[in-house]
Amino acid sequence: MHILVTGGAGFIGSHLSRALLDRGDSVAVLDNMSTGRFENIESLVDRPDFSFAIDDLNNALVLDRLASQADAIVHLAAAVGVKLVVEQPTETIETNVLGTHAVLDAARRYRCRTLIASTSEVYGKGVRIPFSEDDDLLLGPSSRSRWSYAVSKLLDEFLGLAAHREFGLPVTVTRFFNTVGPVQTGRYGMVVPRFVRQALRGDPLTVYGDGEQSRCFCHVQDTVRALLCLLDRPDETAGQVYNIGSTEEISINQLAEQVIRRTGSESVVIHVPYSEAYAPGFEDMRRRVPDTRKLHAAIGWRPTHTLDDILRDVVAYEQGRMDRPSYA
Ligand code: UDP
């Protein structure tokens, strides 16, 4: 198959592109490099079945050409990370909603199998743990800009499901829960790469709030495996929404301790108030645990990596980066 991966130079996109090539698919990446990085795909550019375009999704001509050549589109391009989202809400909303609209428009013209990436953020302040796909959603007010991310991704989901219902387009929506692994940058606030870098440098680990908020971290290789399976099963999974995530829950305080143990670091842990960590408009989620039974029933998927596996891989990657002369 020939797959168009939007956001393919990003963290999940670059891992997915490599996995697709490894199994014999050809891949075209479209990325505007806003948060994607060339070094993520550098090792792919010489592969004969790989091509790469730097452009925005709103360049209709480019998107049309790439879609016309594709059997399937995996739409990962989006505003990334809570930090950026709170600081640049207008760009977040426009990138997510207009970008997905453009992708679905192109997909409809060429009848492409389409995966739309969404996020566990859409569960918002839900308290019924674990979160399952048909739960009611409880979001914060529009005066708090964090929620613009959830709402924009939710609109993406509606657009994708509507394209399936109205036009029979084989669209599947995936909600990612804290996907982590090598290559992810801490620049946009993501806690695992941030803690690992802080620990390796001997800097204090910055736990925000009281640190009793919890998350489930999923290895990017598990996430990619789920995407590959879903891609191959349009008949069973089109028109559906699936959670993709680990169910191994850990508080951010415990995560900090585990990172310190894993790295053998002498770093200390400090608690930083949210008001110092984020721009105004931030509001955190206390717990976030996915119910993955629907995904398991559809494709037999379960995560195979523990948090310790994740930390091993992230530490090795970050150590490798720090050892390179170009490291800053
Ligand atoms: N966090 C933290 N210190 C950091 C970065 C993040 O304590 O340096 C916290 C953040 O407030 C949240 C959790 O770690 O409670 C996960 O943050 P991340 O941005 O990785 O993902 P989120 O679940 O918020 O999308």
Tab-separated table of C-alpha atoms and ligand atoms in Angstrom:
chain	number	residue	atom	x	y	z
A	1	MET	CA	0.000	0.000	0.000
A	2	HIS	CA	1.009	3.605	-0.458
A	3	ILE	CA	0.369	5.623	2.699
A	4	LEU	CA	0.328	9.373	3.172
A	5	VAL	CA	1.382	10.264	6.710
A	6	THR	CA	0.590	13.854	7.665
A	7	GLY	CA	2.819	14.994	10.495
A	8	GLY	CA	5.204	12.208	9.506
A	9	ALA	CA	8.288	14.076	10.744
A	10	GLY	CA	6.844	14.243	14.233
A	11	PHE	CA	7.292	11.826	17.088
A	12	ILE	CA	4.570	9.252	16.354
A	13	GLY	CA	4.646	9.963	12.598
A	14	SER	CA	8.315	9.143	12.187
A	15	HIS	CA	7.989	5.874	14.123
A	16	LEU	CA	4.929	4.959	12.057
A	17	SER	CA	6.637	5.826	8.757
A	18	ARG	CA	9.570	3.586	9.618
A	19	ALA	CA	7.280	0.697	10.587
A	20	LEU	CA	5.288	1.045	7.360
A	21	LEU	CA	8.461	0.989	5.266
A	22	ASP	CA	9.772	-1.990	7.220
A	23	ARG	CA	6.712	-4.029	6.378
A	24	GLY	CA	6.930	-3.175	2.677
A	25	ASP	CA	4.557	-0.226	2.258
A	26	SER	CA	5.583	2.974	0.533
A	27	VAL	CA	5.266	6.220	2.466
A	28	ALA	CA	4.838	9.890	1.617
A	29	VAL	CA	5.264	12.275	4.514
A	30	LEU	CA	3.667	15.716	4.546
A	31	ASP	CA	4.872	17.919	7.369
A	32	ASN	CA	5.210	21.674	7.756
A	33	MET	CA	8.052	21.165	10.255
A	34	SER	CA	6.370	23.363	12.859
A	35	THR	CA	7.081	20.767	15.506
A	36	GLY	CA	8.351	17.945	13.279
A	37	ARG	CA	12.110	17.578	12.942
A	38	PHE	CA	14.215	16.533	10.000
A	39	GLU	CA	16.422	14.398	12.218
A	40	ASN	CA	13.385	12.199	12.982
A	41	ILE	CA	13.188	11.079	9.351
A	42	GLU	CA	16.792	11.550	8.313
A	43	SER	CA	17.404	7.803	8.331
A	44	LEU	CA	14.400	7.265	6.011
A	45	VAL	CA	15.106	9.748	3.239
A	46	ASP	CA	17.372	7.433	1.246
A	47	ARG	CA	14.902	4.590	1.233
A	48	PRO	CA	13.405	4.141	-2.246
A	49	ASP	CA	9.810	3.869	-1.050
A	50	PHE	CA	9.947	7.061	0.979
A	51	SER	CA	9.161	10.617	-0.100
A	52	PHE	CA	8.864	13.791	1.854
A	53	ALA	CA	7.117	17.146	1.271
A	54	ILE	CA	7.487	20.173	3.516
A	55	ASP	CA	4.201	21.995	3.317
A	56	ASP	CA	1.060	23.003	5.152
A	57	LEU	CA	-2.162	21.069	4.952
A	58	ASN	CA	-3.808	24.194	3.612
A	59	ASN	CA	-1.764	23.928	0.418
A	60	ALA	CA	-4.660	22.296	-1.423
A	61	LEU	CA	-2.689	21.454	-4.569
A	62	VAL	CA	0.017	19.562	-2.719
A	63	LEU	CA	-2.457	17.740	-0.516
A	64	ASP	CA	-4.568	16.807	-3.531
A	65	ARG	CA	-1.595	15.393	-5.396
A	66	LEU	CA	-0.401	13.381	-2.414
A	67	ALA	CA	-3.891	12.048	-1.678
A	68	SER	CA	-4.404	11.084	-5.323
A	69	GLN	CA	-1.404	8.752	-5.053
A	70	ALA	CA	-2.351	7.274	-1.667
A	71	ASP	CA	-4.346	4.171	-0.770
A	72	ALA	CA	-4.552	5.387	2.801
A	73	ILE	CA	-3.946	8.513	4.857
A	74	VAL	CA	-2.852	8.567	8.474
A	75	HIS	CA	-3.575	12.077	9.682
A	76	LEU	CA	-1.280	12.873	12.586
A	77	ALA	CA	-0.451	16.508	11.835
A	78	ALA	CA	-1.777	18.609	14.710
A	79	ALA	CA	-0.852	21.169	17.302
A	80	VAL	CA	1.295	19.309	19.814
A	81	GLY	CA	1.611	19.475	23.570
A	82	VAL	CA	-0.324	21.245	26.257
A	83	LYS	CA	2.276	23.988	26.624
A	84	LEU	CA	1.993	25.109	23.006
A	85	VAL	CA	-1.752	24.754	23.049
A	86	VAL	CA	-2.143	27.068	26.023
A	87	GLU	CA	0.281	29.595	24.594
A	88	GLN	CA	-1.069	29.578	21.013
A	89	PRO	CA	-4.758	28.688	21.100
A	90	THR	CA	-5.668	30.317	17.783
A	91	GLU	CA	-3.078	28.334	15.900
A	92	THR	CA	-4.144	25.178	17.713
A	93	ILE	CA	-7.768	25.496	16.721
A	94	GLU	CA	-6.998	26.427	13.121
A	95	THR	CA	-4.352	23.759	12.610
A	96	ASN	CA	-6.506	21.012	14.011
A	97	VAL	CA	-9.881	21.830	12.555
A	98	LEU	CA	-8.927	23.280	9.167
A	99	GLY	CA	-6.191	20.690	8.690
A	100	THR	CA	-8.523	17.758	9.306
A	101	HIS	CA	-11.182	19.299	7.111
A	102	ALA	CA	-8.659	19.580	4.270
A	103	VAL	CA	-7.447	16.001	4.741
A	104	LEU	CA	-10.958	14.550	4.733
A	105	ASP	CA	-11.847	16.577	1.679
A	106	ALA	CA	-8.884	15.145	-0.214
A	107	ALA	CA	-9.545	11.637	1.132
A	108	ARG	CA	-13.115	11.799	-0.146
A	109	ARG	CA	-11.986	12.694	-3.639
A	110	TYR	CA	-9.783	9.608	-3.872
A	111	ARG	CA	-11.673	7.262	-1.511
A	112	CYS	CA	-8.672	6.827	0.761
A	113	ARG	CA	-8.748	4.678	3.857
A	114	THR	CA	-8.238	7.298	6.595
A	115	LEU	CA	-7.107	7.254	10.220
A	116	ILE	CA	-7.700	10.443	12.199
A	117	ALA	CA	-5.575	10.920	15.310
A	118	SER	CA	-7.418	12.246	18.317
A	119	THR	CA	-6.486	12.405	21.948
A	120	SER	CA	-7.420	11.397	25.472
A	121	GLU	CA	-7.737	15.138	26.131
A	122	VAL	CA	-11.291	14.838	24.810
A	123	TYR	CA	-12.260	13.018	28.040
A	124	GLY	CA	-11.470	16.272	29.820
A	125	LYS	CA	-12.409	16.222	33.480
A	126	GLY	CA	-14.265	12.930	33.286
A	127	VAL	CA	-14.154	11.059	36.588
A	128	ARG	CA	-15.488	7.672	35.566
A	129	ILE	CA	-12.267	5.693	35.330
A	130	PRO	CA	-11.362	4.045	32.991
A	131	PHE	CA	-12.449	6.232	30.069
A	132	SER	CA	-14.318	4.380	27.403
A	133	GLU	CA	-15.142	5.520	23.907
A	134	ASP	CA	-18.873	6.013	24.449
A	135	ASP	CA	-18.574	7.942	27.714
A	136	ASP	CA	-20.116	11.380	28.050
A	137	LEU	CA	-17.434	14.045	27.910
A	138	LEU	CA	-16.902	16.769	30.500
A	139	LEU	CA	-14.805	19.693	29.336
A	140	GLY	CA	-13.794	22.914	31.042
A	141	PRO	CA	-15.016	26.400	30.084
A	142	SER	CA	-13.946	28.272	26.948
A	143	SER	CA	-12.269	30.881	29.164
A	144	ARG	CA	-9.548	28.277	29.819
A	145	SER	CA	-7.574	27.855	26.650
A	146	ARG	CA	-6.421	24.317	27.382
A	147	TRP	CA	-9.850	23.093	26.392
A	148	SER	CA	-9.494	24.486	22.893
A	149	TYR	CA	-7.289	21.507	22.133
A	150	ALA	CA	-9.870	18.949	23.255
A	151	VAL	CA	-12.688	20.742	21.489
A	152	SER	CA	-10.742	21.086	18.245
A	153	LYS	CA	-9.819	17.397	18.269
A	154	LEU	CA	-13.403	16.509	19.078
A	155	LEU	CA	-14.541	18.462	16.066
A	156	ASP	CA	-11.970	16.471	14.045
A	157	GLU	CA	-13.625	13.308	15.317
A	158	PHE	CA	-17.070	14.562	14.329
A	159	LEU	CA	-15.795	15.495	10.876
A	160	GLY	CA	-14.226	12.056	10.422
A	161	LEU	CA	-17.276	10.155	11.623
A	162	ALA	CA	-19.558	12.337	9.508
A	163	ALA	CA	-17.453	11.602	6.402
A	164	HIS	CA	-17.951	7.925	7.137
A	165	ARG	CA	-21.673	8.187	7.768
A	166	GLU	CA	-22.570	10.564	4.961
A	167	PHE	CA	-20.131	9.573	2.269
A	168	GLY	CA	-19.104	6.051	3.210
A	169	LEU	CA	-15.453	7.074	3.630
A	170	PRO	CA	-13.582	4.383	5.606
A	171	VAL	CA	-12.486	6.612	8.492
A	172	THR	CA	-11.327	5.387	11.903
A	173	VAL	CA	-10.603	7.682	14.853
A	174	THR	CA	-7.890	6.880	17.408
A	175	ARG	CA	-7.585	8.521	20.818
A	176	PHE	CA	-3.988	8.414	22.023
A	177	PHE	CA	-3.241	8.311	25.741
A	178	ASN	CA	0.186	9.732	26.663
A	179	THR	CA	2.257	8.078	23.960
A	180	VAL	CA	5.944	8.238	24.829
A	181	GLY	CA	9.267	6.853	23.655
A	182	PRO	CA	12.534	7.729	21.967
A	183	VAL	CA	12.510	10.847	19.752
A	184	GLN	CA	9.758	12.608	21.701
A	185	THR	CA	10.904	16.061	22.675
A	186	GLY	CA	10.284	17.672	26.041
A	187	ARG	CA	10.137	21.070	24.373
A	188	TYR	CA	6.340	21.049	24.312
A	189	GLY	CA	5.925	20.057	27.936
A	190	MET	CA	5.885	16.251	27.718
A	191	VAL	CA	6.797	14.910	31.091
A	192	VAL	CA	8.774	11.744	30.331
A	193	PRO	CA	11.484	13.233	28.084
A	194	ARG	CA	11.659	16.245	30.383
A	195	PHE	CA	12.228	14.179	33.516
A	196	VAL	CA	14.762	11.936	31.784
A	197	ARG	CA	16.788	14.897	30.546
A	198	GLN	CA	16.615	16.619	33.892
A	199	ALA	CA	17.784	13.443	35.631
A	200	LEU	CA	20.635	12.842	33.195
A	201	ARG	CA	21.862	16.407	33.622
A	202	GLY	CA	21.552	16.264	37.407
A	203	ASP	CA	18.941	19.044	37.357
A	204	PRO	CA	15.918	18.997	39.676
A	205	LEU	CA	12.904	17.084	38.319
A	206	THR	CA	10.080	19.604	38.039
A	207	VAL	CA	6.848	18.006	39.258
A	208	TYR	CA	3.913	20.316	38.605
A	209	GLY	CA	1.225	20.765	41.236
A	210	ASP	CA	1.188	18.210	44.070
A	211	GLY	CA	2.335	15.419	41.737
A	212	GLU	CA	-0.547	13.158	42.721
A	213	GLN	CA	-2.103	13.488	39.254
A	214	SER	CA	-1.648	10.239	37.351
A	215	ARG	CA	-1.201	9.055	33.786
A	216	CYS	CA	-0.748	5.811	31.835
A	217	PHE	CA	2.227	5.954	29.485
A	218	CYS	CA	2.174	3.901	26.301
A	219	HIS	CA	5.294	2.990	24.325
A	220	VAL	CA	5.176	4.480	20.845
A	221	GLN	CA	5.945	1.051	19.371
A	222	ASP	CA	2.734	-0.294	20.884
A	223	THR	CA	0.814	2.693	19.537
A	224	VAL	CA	2.268	2.178	16.066
A	225	ARG	CA	1.386	-1.524	16.130
A	226	ALA	CA	-2.224	-0.577	16.853
A	227	LEU	CA	-2.245	1.900	13.968
A	228	LEU	CA	-0.881	-0.673	11.516
A	229	CYS	CA	-3.554	-3.190	12.514
A	230	LEU	CA	-6.344	-0.628	12.285
A	231	LEU	CA	-5.137	0.497	8.887
A	232	ASP	CA	-5.450	-3.066	7.629
A	233	ARG	CA	-8.982	-3.568	8.941
A	234	PRO	CA	-11.203	-0.929	7.351
A	235	ASP	CA	-14.205	-3.239	7.083
A	236	GLU	CA	-14.395	-3.905	10.815
A	237	THR	CA	-13.184	-0.567	12.171
A	238	ALA	CA	-14.455	2.212	9.855
A	239	GLY	CA	-16.791	4.643	11.572
A	240	GLN	CA	-15.416	3.699	14.992
A	241	VAL	CA	-13.423	5.461	17.707
A	242	TYR	CA	-10.699	3.558	19.609
A	243	ASN	CA	-8.665	4.357	22.698
A	244	ILE	CA	-4.986	3.456	22.341
A	245	GLY	CA	-3.064	3.436	25.580
A	246	SER	CA	-1.545	1.520	28.425
A	247	THR	CA	-3.522	0.848	31.598
A	248	GLU	CA	-0.455	0.911	33.892
A	249	GLU	CA	-1.288	3.988	35.982
A	250	ILE	CA	1.371	5.969	37.811
A	251	SER	CA	1.379	9.290	39.654
A	252	ILE	CA	3.780	11.978	38.469
A	253	ASN	CA	5.540	11.827	41.871
A	254	GLN	CA	6.123	8.085	41.379
A	255	LEU	CA	7.239	8.676	37.810
A	256	ALA	CA	9.866	11.146	39.021
A	257	GLU	CA	11.181	8.613	41.520
A	258	GLN	CA	11.253	5.856	38.906
A	259	VAL	CA	13.197	8.064	36.486
A	260	ILE	CA	15.728	8.894	39.204
A	261	ARG	CA	16.155	5.190	40.047
A	262	ARG	CA	16.457	4.201	36.384
A	263	THR	CA	19.106	6.798	35.615
A	264	GLY	CA	20.959	6.484	38.949
A	265	SER	CA	20.741	10.275	39.091
A	266	GLU	CA	21.411	12.415	42.134
A	267	SER	CA	18.730	14.875	41.067
A	268	VAL	CA	16.153	16.009	43.576
A	269	VAL	CA	12.437	16.448	42.965
A	270	ILE	CA	10.896	19.889	43.262
A	271	HIS	CA	7.237	20.825	43.141
A	272	VAL	CA	6.369	23.750	40.890
A	273	PRO	CA	2.949	25.429	41.128
A	274	TYR	CA	0.891	25.212	37.943
A	275	SER	CA	0.739	29.002	37.850
A	276	GLU	CA	4.519	29.071	37.348
A	277	ALA	CA	4.660	26.131	34.955
A	278	TYR	CA	2.009	27.119	32.438
A	279	ALA	CA	0.492	30.213	30.891
A	280	PRO	CA	-2.852	31.357	32.348
A	281	GLY	CA	-5.722	29.190	31.185
A	282	PHE	CA	-4.161	25.916	32.238
A	283	GLU	CA	-6.074	23.291	34.136
A	284	ASP	CA	-4.707	19.799	34.777
A	285	MET	CA	-6.394	16.417	34.700
A	286	ARG	CA	-6.096	14.336	37.871
A	287	ARG	CA	-6.399	10.868	36.370
A	288	ARG	CA	-6.438	9.513	32.894
A	289	VAL	CA	-6.798	5.773	32.277
A	290	PRO	CA	-8.068	4.240	29.032
A	291	ASP	CA	-10.486	1.383	28.669
A	292	THR	CA	-8.910	-0.524	25.775
A	293	ARG	CA	-11.361	-3.418	25.579
A	294	LYS	CA	-12.888	-2.146	22.358
A	295	LEU	CA	-9.521	-2.045	20.610
A	296	HIS	CA	-8.626	-5.458	21.982
A	297	ALA	CA	-11.906	-6.915	20.724
A	298	ALA	CA	-11.372	-5.399	17.264
A	299	ILE	CA	-7.731	-6.233	16.598
A	300	GLY	CA	-6.520	-8.273	19.593
A	301	TRP	CA	-4.201	-5.448	20.662
A	302	ARG	CA	-2.593	-5.147	24.071
A	303	PRO	CA	0.441	-3.063	24.983
A	304	THR	CA	3.571	-5.171	25.357
A	305	HIS	CA	5.903	-2.577	26.921
A	306	THR	CA	5.935	-1.645	30.603
A	307	LEU	CA	6.835	1.803	31.909
A	308	ASP	CA	10.225	0.401	32.778
A	309	ASP	CA	10.736	-0.642	29.121
A	310	ILE	CA	9.750	2.866	28.071
A	311	LEU	CA	12.197	4.503	30.464
A	312	ARG	CA	14.987	2.154	29.360
A	313	ASP	CA	14.454	3.202	25.719
A	314	VAL	CA	14.037	6.909	26.439
A	315	VAL	CA	17.108	6.990	28.696
A	316	ALA	CA	19.196	5.225	26.024
A	317	TYR	CA	17.988	7.667	23.381
A	318	GLU	CA	18.579	10.762	25.497
A	319	GLN	CA	22.004	9.518	26.562
A	320	GLY	CA	22.869	9.030	22.891
A	321	ARG	CA	21.775	12.578	22.099
A	322	MET	CA	23.791	14.051	24.953
A	323	ASP	CA	26.886	12.194	23.804
A	324	ARG	CA	26.670	13.719	20.322
A	325	PRO	CA	28.889	16.762	19.770
A	326	SER	CA	25.937	18.801	18.422
A	327	TYR	CA	24.027	18.391	21.701
A	328	ALA	CA	22.753	21.638	23.206
B	1	UDP	N1	4.293	17.516	34.198
B	1	UDP	C1	5.153	17.715	35.260
B	1	UDP	N2	6.401	18.230	35.017
B	1	UDP	C2	6.840	18.523	33.743
B	1	UDP	C3	5.953	18.302	32.662
B	1	UDP	C4	4.691	17.812	32.925
B	1	UDP	O1	4.810	17.454	36.418
B	1	UDP	O2	7.989	18.969	33.618
B	1	UDP	C5	2.963	16.951	34.479
B	1	UDP	C6	1.795	17.657	33.805
B	1	UDP	O3	1.351	18.769	34.558
B	1	UDP	C7	0.761	16.528	33.762
B	1	UDP	C8	1.624	15.281	33.549
B	1	UDP	O4	2.942	15.632	33.956
B	1	UDP	O5	0.080	16.403	34.973
B	1	UDP	C9	1.675	14.809	32.120
B	1	UDP	O6	2.041	15.915	31.303
B	1	UDP	P1	2.264	15.821	29.748
B	1	UDP	O7	2.407	17.211	29.225
B	1	UDP	O8	3.361	14.839	29.457
B	1	UDP	O9	0.934	15.153	29.180
B	1	UDP	P2	-0.616	15.509	29.420
B	1	UDP	O10	-1.143	14.296	30.108
B	1	UDP	O11	-0.750	16.735	30.249
B	1	UDP	O12	-1.142	15.676	28.045
